[in-house]
């Protein structure tokens, strides 16, 4: 970066954790709308163990290619040699085994996704790189109850949060999915009540979630965690704080992706 850039206040971000080389070991379908990718690489042993609902950045070849292009950190983001963006996406490190160098990710398959297009042609042995983990979520050790809310992209994180909640806690889960085929079996928890809100075809993200949330039987002492499409999450947060008067110290809401403006 030139001195000129700095004087104009160009944003300089701390370089993220190093990109660790790995490869696709295998892939499977959890539902017709979600793929599980199993990655393997000895370098993954360098990654710290993630908290629940943490993140990793997955750098993949472009769809149809089996080569990982070179990238450089320009002080703000990774870029290819010609200055364009590489294919790097954020996912939840669902299962991580440091000693074995194994990492599993659940990836939503949707029409507009570059990651979906890459997955359609990816083969075992294809190279990837992983950086992380990013910040996760500290599960409330003494909640009055738990409310977990999200869309398909939040399901891997919701799975992990369910597993980290004490067995004597009532856990209500409200998840919006695009069709009944996208519903998944959730981890066993004795206090779990799950509701699947099915979006009508062409419905906006959140269009089934908000009504389901309004109908959910939760009191205002619960601890809540929510993630999904950013616009929908804005309304979820507002509803939890204003409509349900939840204590904001017990409410965590994260935007995981954004509908592309057309
Ligand atoms: C902390 C964190 C954890 C995440 N964990 C996961 C995870 O475990 N699994 C997962 O699948 N996603 C997860 N996401 C969301 C994921 O990073 C985004 O959905 C990402 O955009 C997917 O890349 P893509 O190549 O599929 O779509 P992109 O090429 O990035 O997006 C193209 C367009 O597709 C649409 N789009 C993007 N994502 C979705 C979606 N999920 N559903 C429908 N339409 C979409 C948008 O209109 C977008 O403009 C997480 C995000 C964050 C921040």
Tab-separated table of C-alpha atoms and ligand atoms in Angstrom:
chain	number	residue	atom	x	y	z
A	1	UNK	CA	0.000	0.000	0.000
A	2	UNK	CA	1.322	3.466	-0.854
A	3	UNK	CA	1.672	6.344	1.598
A	4	UNK	CA	-0.990	8.050	-0.493
A	5	UNK	CA	-3.459	5.251	0.186
A	6	UNK	CA	-2.793	5.502	3.902
A	7	UNK	CA	-3.223	9.281	3.961
A	8	UNK	CA	-6.594	8.848	2.223
A	9	UNK	CA	-7.571	6.552	5.112
A	10	UNK	CA	-7.697	3.243	3.156
A	11	UNK	CA	-8.823	0.459	5.484
A	12	UNK	CA	-6.066	-1.884	6.589
A	13	UNK	CA	-7.266	-5.070	8.251
A	14	UNK	CA	-5.306	-7.516	10.320
A	15	UNK	CA	-4.340	-10.482	8.175
A	16	UNK	CA	-6.629	-13.418	8.993
A	17	UNK	CA	-5.186	-16.693	10.294
A	18	UNK	CA	-2.939	-18.369	7.721
A	19	UNK	CA	-4.475	-20.384	4.883
A	20	UNK	CA	-3.954	-24.072	5.698
A	21	UNK	CA	-3.784	-26.474	2.778
A	22	UNK	CA	-6.199	-29.401	2.685
A	23	UNK	CA	-8.079	-31.479	0.142
A	24	UNK	CA	-11.598	-32.745	-0.412
A	25	UNK	CA	-11.786	-36.265	1.011
A	26	UNK	CA	-15.413	-36.974	0.176
A	27	UNK	CA	-18.817	-35.347	-0.081
A	28	UNK	CA	-22.288	-36.472	0.809
A	29	UNK	CA	-25.809	-35.057	0.795
A	30	UNK	CA	-27.478	-34.319	4.134
A	31	UNK	CA	-30.659	-33.258	2.301
A	32	UNK	CA	-31.238	-32.403	-1.379
A	33	UNK	CA	-30.376	-28.809	-0.355
A	34	UNK	CA	-27.304	-29.335	1.783
A	35	UNK	CA	-23.966	-31.023	1.114
A	36	UNK	CA	-21.514	-32.214	3.742
A	37	UNK	CA	-17.883	-31.849	2.654
A	38	UNK	CA	-15.215	-33.831	4.438
A	39	UNK	CA	-11.791	-32.177	4.212
A	40	UNK	CA	-8.448	-33.659	5.148
A	41	UNK	CA	-5.001	-32.142	5.526
A	42	UNK	CA	-2.204	-32.502	8.076
A	43	UNK	CA	-1.869	-28.699	8.116
A	44	UNK	CA	-5.355	-28.473	9.654
A	45	UNK	CA	-3.777	-29.669	12.924
A	46	UNK	CA	-2.443	-26.105	13.274
A	47	UNK	CA	-5.950	-24.724	13.603
A	48	UNK	CA	-7.223	-23.906	17.110
A	49	UNK	CA	-10.265	-25.818	18.285
A	50	UNK	CA	-13.334	-23.711	17.468
A	51	UNK	CA	-16.078	-22.689	19.885
A	52	UNK	CA	-19.673	-23.545	18.900
A	53	UNK	CA	-20.986	-21.398	16.030
A	54	UNK	CA	-17.489	-20.273	15.027
A	55	UNK	CA	-16.443	-19.754	11.419
A	56	UNK	CA	-13.765	-20.760	8.958
A	57	UNK	CA	-12.984	-19.320	5.556
A	58	UNK	CA	-12.868	-21.906	2.800
A	59	UNK	CA	-10.800	-21.072	-0.271
A	60	UNK	CA	-11.651	-23.297	-3.236
A	61	UNK	CA	-10.777	-23.558	-6.924
A	62	UNK	CA	-13.218	-21.885	-9.282
A	63	UNK	CA	-16.125	-24.077	-10.464
A	64	UNK	CA	-14.873	-26.620	-12.999
A	65	UNK	CA	-11.205	-26.238	-12.001
A	66	UNK	CA	-9.132	-28.515	-9.798
A	67	UNK	CA	-6.378	-25.968	-9.154
A	68	UNK	CA	-6.177	-23.523	-6.315
A	69	UNK	CA	-4.973	-20.186	-7.691
A	70	UNK	CA	-2.306	-18.148	-5.828
A	71	UNK	CA	-3.591	-15.357	-3.637
A	72	UNK	CA	-1.988	-12.403	-1.892
A	73	UNK	CA	-3.179	-10.429	1.123
A	74	UNK	CA	-3.386	-6.787	0.016
A	75	UNK	CA	-3.857	-5.355	3.503
A	76	UNK	CA	-7.616	-5.633	3.270
A	77	UNK	CA	-8.536	-8.884	1.511
A	78	UNK	CA	-7.116	-11.843	-0.382
A	79	UNK	CA	-6.796	-11.145	-4.097
A	80	UNK	CA	-5.677	-13.086	-7.165
A	81	UNK	CA	-2.608	-11.863	-9.049
A	82	UNK	CA	-4.845	-9.837	-11.397
A	83	UNK	CA	-6.550	-8.101	-8.458
A	84	UNK	CA	-9.853	-10.013	-8.736
A	85	UNK	CA	-11.525	-11.927	-5.927
A	86	UNK	CA	-10.751	-15.568	-5.241
A	87	UNK	CA	-13.554	-17.937	-4.248
A	88	UNK	CA	-13.441	-17.681	-0.464
A	89	UNK	CA	-16.584	-18.284	1.595
A	90	UNK	CA	-17.375	-18.466	5.302
A	91	UNK	CA	-18.754	-21.673	6.838
A	92	UNK	CA	-19.215	-23.198	10.287
A	93	UNK	CA	-16.547	-25.759	11.255
A	94	UNK	CA	-19.113	-28.459	12.029
A	95	UNK	CA	-16.795	-31.307	13.082
A	96	UNK	CA	-13.114	-30.674	13.623
A	97	UNK	CA	-10.561	-33.323	14.541
A	98	UNK	CA	-7.233	-31.608	14.943
A	99	UNK	CA	-5.161	-34.771	15.486
A	100	UNK	CA	-6.546	-36.418	12.352
A	101	UNK	CA	-6.472	-33.174	10.312
A	102	UNK	CA	-10.156	-33.542	9.447
A	103	UNK	CA	-12.825	-30.880	9.071
A	104	UNK	CA	-16.470	-31.254	7.984
A	105	UNK	CA	-18.596	-28.421	6.650
A	106	UNK	CA	-22.310	-28.393	5.784
A	107	UNK	CA	-22.931	-26.166	2.785
A	108	UNK	CA	-26.318	-24.925	1.579
A	109	UNK	CA	-26.880	-25.674	-2.111
A	110	UNK	CA	-28.686	-22.747	-3.720
A	111	UNK	CA	-29.052	-21.595	-7.303
A	112	UNK	CA	-27.008	-18.398	-7.066
A	113	UNK	CA	-24.032	-19.788	-5.160
A	114	UNK	CA	-20.489	-19.945	-6.474
A	115	UNK	CA	-19.785	-22.487	-3.721
A	116	UNK	CA	-22.690	-24.592	-5.029
A	117	UNK	CA	-21.265	-24.479	-8.553
A	118	UNK	CA	-17.839	-25.503	-7.267
A	119	UNK	CA	-19.354	-28.384	-5.305
A	120	UNK	CA	-21.190	-29.676	-8.390
A	121	UNK	CA	-17.892	-30.539	-10.060
A	122	UNK	CA	-15.548	-30.987	-7.074
A	123	UNK	CA	-13.839	-34.379	-6.751
A	124	UNK	CA	-12.019	-36.141	-3.913
A	125	UNK	CA	-8.431	-34.912	-3.920
A	126	UNK	CA	-9.281	-31.394	-5.106
A	127	UNK	CA	-7.226	-28.824	-3.207
A	128	UNK	CA	-8.728	-26.262	-0.835
A	129	UNK	CA	-7.366	-24.001	1.880
A	130	UNK	CA	-8.911	-23.150	5.220
A	131	UNK	CA	-8.331	-20.206	7.513
A	132	UNK	CA	-9.705	-19.829	11.005
A	133	UNK	CA	-11.343	-20.282	13.289
A	134	UNK	CA	-13.198	-17.017	13.671
A	135	UNK	CA	-15.054	-16.008	16.810
A	136	UNK	CA	-17.749	-18.372	18.036
A	137	UNK	CA	-20.453	-18.198	20.676
A	138	UNK	CA	-20.182	-18.752	24.424
A	139	UNK	CA	-23.225	-20.757	25.446
A	140	UNK	CA	-25.006	-19.313	28.507
A	141	UNK	CA	-24.139	-21.679	31.397
A	142	UNK	CA	-27.288	-20.791	33.386
A	143	UNK	CA	-30.101	-19.967	30.998
A	144	UNK	CA	-33.794	-19.877	31.948
A	145	UNK	CA	-34.364	-21.563	28.585
A	146	UNK	CA	-32.912	-21.310	25.095
A	147	UNK	CA	-34.333	-20.051	21.818
A	148	UNK	CA	-32.373	-20.843	18.634
A	149	UNK	CA	-33.520	-19.250	15.393
A	150	UNK	CA	-32.188	-19.374	11.861
A	151	UNK	CA	-32.307	-20.494	8.257
A	152	UNK	CA	-30.510	-23.348	6.487
A	153	UNK	CA	-27.141	-21.579	6.668
A	154	UNK	CA	-27.401	-21.485	10.477
A	155	UNK	CA	-28.176	-25.191	10.898
A	156	UNK	CA	-24.549	-26.303	11.425
A	157	UNK	CA	-24.138	-23.667	14.151
A	158	UNK	CA	-27.521	-24.515	15.683
A	159	UNK	CA	-26.441	-28.166	15.871
A	160	UNK	CA	-23.339	-27.186	17.815
A	161	UNK	CA	-25.179	-24.850	20.171
A	162	UNK	CA	-27.792	-27.547	20.936
A	163	UNK	CA	-24.970	-29.972	21.801
A	164	UNK	CA	-23.434	-27.414	24.180
A	165	UNK	CA	-26.642	-26.625	26.132
A	166	UNK	CA	-27.105	-28.452	29.457
A	167	UNK	CA	-29.606	-31.354	29.243
A	168	UNK	CA	-32.023	-29.889	31.823
A	169	UNK	CA	-32.649	-26.735	29.761
A	170	UNK	CA	-35.699	-26.328	27.505
A	171	UNK	CA	-34.464	-25.521	23.980
A	172	UNK	CA	-36.856	-24.140	21.365
A	173	UNK	CA	-35.541	-24.153	17.804
A	174	UNK	CA	-37.284	-22.295	14.993
A	175	UNK	CA	-35.716	-22.771	11.559
A	176	UNK	CA	-36.893	-21.527	8.182
A	177	UNK	CA	-36.209	-23.792	5.210
A	178	UNK	CA	-37.101	-23.603	1.539
A	179	UNK	CA	-38.992	-26.910	1.445
A	180	UNK	CA	-39.928	-29.836	3.675
A	181	UNK	CA	-37.076	-31.829	2.081
A	182	UNK	CA	-34.614	-29.409	3.681
A	183	UNK	CA	-35.631	-30.380	7.237
A	184	UNK	CA	-32.907	-32.289	9.089
A	185	UNK	CA	-32.709	-34.454	12.134
A	186	UNK	CA	-31.183	-32.354	14.903
A	187	UNK	CA	-28.841	-33.641	17.616
A	188	UNK	CA	-30.653	-35.322	20.507
A	189	UNK	CA	-31.359	-33.052	23.478
A	190	UNK	CA	-33.908	-34.027	26.149
A	191	UNK	CA	-35.449	-30.527	26.244
A	192	UNK	CA	-35.592	-29.923	22.485
A	193	UNK	CA	-38.718	-28.607	20.700
A	194	UNK	CA	-38.037	-27.936	17.027
A	195	UNK	CA	-40.263	-26.149	14.583
A	196	UNK	CA	-39.601	-26.039	10.849
A	197	UNK	CA	-41.098	-23.032	9.074
A	198	UNK	CA	-41.410	-23.788	5.343
A	199	UNK	CA	-41.019	-20.776	3.052
A	200	UNK	CA	-43.497	-20.625	0.201
A	201	UNK	CA	-41.903	-20.754	-3.249
A	202	UNK	CA	-40.489	-17.334	-4.139
A	203	UNK	CA	-40.963	-16.114	-0.560
A	204	UNK	CA	-38.386	-13.727	0.904
A	205	UNK	CA	-35.954	-15.054	3.499
A	206	UNK	CA	-37.653	-14.562	6.863
A	207	UNK	CA	-41.189	-14.637	5.435
A	208	UNK	CA	-41.950	-17.937	7.187
A	209	UNK	CA	-39.547	-17.417	10.089
A	210	UNK	CA	-41.104	-14.296	11.593
A	211	UNK	CA	-44.667	-15.707	11.835
A	212	UNK	CA	-43.282	-18.951	13.323
A	213	UNK	CA	-41.273	-16.959	15.845
A	214	UNK	CA	-44.326	-14.911	16.843
A	215	UNK	CA	-46.240	-18.144	17.454
A	216	UNK	CA	-43.422	-19.784	19.461
A	217	UNK	CA	-44.074	-20.487	23.109
A	218	UNK	CA	-41.146	-18.681	24.755
A	219	UNK	CA	-41.017	-16.429	27.787
A	220	UNK	CA	-38.945	-13.274	27.996
A	221	UNK	CA	-36.310	-14.752	30.338
A	222	UNK	CA	-34.804	-17.033	27.668
A	223	UNK	CA	-31.374	-16.709	26.117
A	224	UNK	CA	-31.592	-16.385	22.329
A	225	UNK	CA	-29.155	-17.035	19.473
A	226	UNK	CA	-30.148	-16.388	15.857
A	227	UNK	CA	-28.403	-16.338	12.487
A	228	UNK	CA	-29.363	-16.252	8.822
A	229	UNK	CA	-30.074	-13.778	6.044
A	230	UNK	CA	-29.108	-10.285	7.245
A	231	UNK	CA	-32.404	-8.534	6.434
A	232	UNK	CA	-34.442	-11.276	8.109
A	233	UNK	CA	-32.126	-11.159	11.123
A	234	UNK	CA	-32.694	-7.409	11.489
A	235	UNK	CA	-36.404	-8.135	11.985
A	236	UNK	CA	-35.728	-11.135	14.238
A	237	UNK	CA	-33.557	-8.984	16.513
A	238	UNK	CA	-36.107	-6.176	16.614
A	239	UNK	CA	-38.901	-8.623	17.402
A	240	UNK	CA	-36.967	-10.369	20.185
A	241	UNK	CA	-35.995	-7.084	21.852
A	242	UNK	CA	-39.131	-5.024	21.256
A	243	UNK	CA	-41.875	-7.584	20.634
A	244	UNK	CA	-40.777	-10.086	23.282
A	245	UNK	CA	-38.793	-7.733	25.586
A	246	UNK	CA	-35.855	-10.143	25.841
A	247	UNK	CA	-32.855	-8.888	27.788
A	248	UNK	CA	-30.419	-7.642	25.114
A	249	UNK	CA	-27.479	-9.109	27.073
A	250	UNK	CA	-28.972	-12.529	26.371
A	251	UNK	CA	-29.663	-11.963	22.683
A	252	UNK	CA	-27.108	-12.747	19.948
A	253	UNK	CA	-28.160	-12.218	16.319
A	254	UNK	CA	-25.814	-12.640	13.353
A	255	UNK	CA	-26.260	-11.930	9.665
A	256	UNK	CA	-24.751	-14.884	7.752
A	257	UNK	CA	-25.531	-13.819	4.188
A	258	UNK	CA	-27.367	-11.127	2.259
A	259	UNK	CA	-29.901	-11.336	-0.541
A	260	UNK	CA	-28.206	-9.776	-3.558
A	261	UNK	CA	-29.904	-6.492	-4.476
A	262	UNK	CA	-31.079	-6.558	-8.133
B	1	LIG	C1	-20.102	-16.935	10.668
B	1	LIG	C2	-20.763	-17.542	9.433
B	1	LIG	C3	-20.997	-18.896	9.376
B	1	LIG	C4	-21.640	-19.456	8.259
B	1	LIG	N1	-21.836	-20.803	8.218
B	1	LIG	C5	-22.407	-21.365	7.128
B	1	LIG	C6	-22.542	-22.787	7.019
B	1	LIG	O1	-22.094	-23.544	7.888
B	1	LIG	N2	-23.139	-23.281	5.889
B	1	LIG	C7	-23.601	-22.465	4.888
B	1	LIG	O2	-24.122	-22.981	3.880
B	1	LIG	N3	-23.467	-21.124	4.971
B	1	LIG	C8	-22.872	-20.558	6.053
B	1	LIG	N4	-22.695	-19.213	6.104
B	1	LIG	C9	-23.243	-18.398	5.019
B	1	LIG	C10	-22.345	-18.396	3.782
B	1	LIG	O3	-21.105	-17.802	4.085
B	1	LIG	C11	-23.025	-17.567	2.684
B	1	LIG	O4	-24.298	-18.088	2.404
B	1	LIG	C12	-22.178	-17.517	1.408
B	1	LIG	O5	-22.638	-16.431	0.621
B	1	LIG	C13	-22.318	-18.794	0.582
B	1	LIG	O6	-21.562	-18.654	-0.571
B	1	LIG	P1	-22.146	-19.059	-2.018
B	1	LIG	O7	-20.971	-19.174	-2.888
B	1	LIG	O8	-23.080	-20.207	-1.815
B	1	LIG	O9	-23.060	-17.831	-2.439
B	1	LIG	P2	-22.474	-16.436	-2.982
B	1	LIG	O10	-21.855	-16.630	-4.323
B	1	LIG	O11	-21.631	-15.843	-1.887
B	1	LIG	O12	-23.780	-15.560	-3.084
B	1	LIG	C14	-24.471	-15.296	-4.295
B	1	LIG	C15	-25.882	-14.905	-3.943
B	1	LIG	O13	-26.547	-16.071	-3.467
B	1	LIG	C16	-27.481	-15.753	-2.463
B	1	LIG	N5	-27.156	-16.562	-1.266
B	1	LIG	C17	-25.997	-16.588	-0.554
B	1	LIG	N6	-26.082	-17.479	0.461
B	1	LIG	C18	-27.310	-18.034	0.376
B	1	LIG	C19	-27.995	-19.025	1.141
B	1	LIG	N7	-27.441	-19.633	2.206
B	1	LIG	N8	-29.255	-19.361	0.761
B	1	LIG	C20	-29.845	-18.780	-0.315
B	1	LIG	N9	-29.258	-17.820	-1.073
B	1	LIG	C21	-28.003	-17.457	-0.726
B	1	LIG	C22	-27.357	-14.254	-2.225
B	1	LIG	O14	-28.380	-13.577	-2.937
B	1	LIG	C23	-26.008	-13.911	-2.779
B	1	LIG	O15	-25.915	-12.593	-3.194
B	1	LIG	C24	-22.050	-18.624	7.199
B	1	LIG	C25	-21.766	-17.253	7.245
B	1	LIG	C26	-21.141	-16.713	8.358
B	1	LIG	C27	-20.855	-15.233	8.371
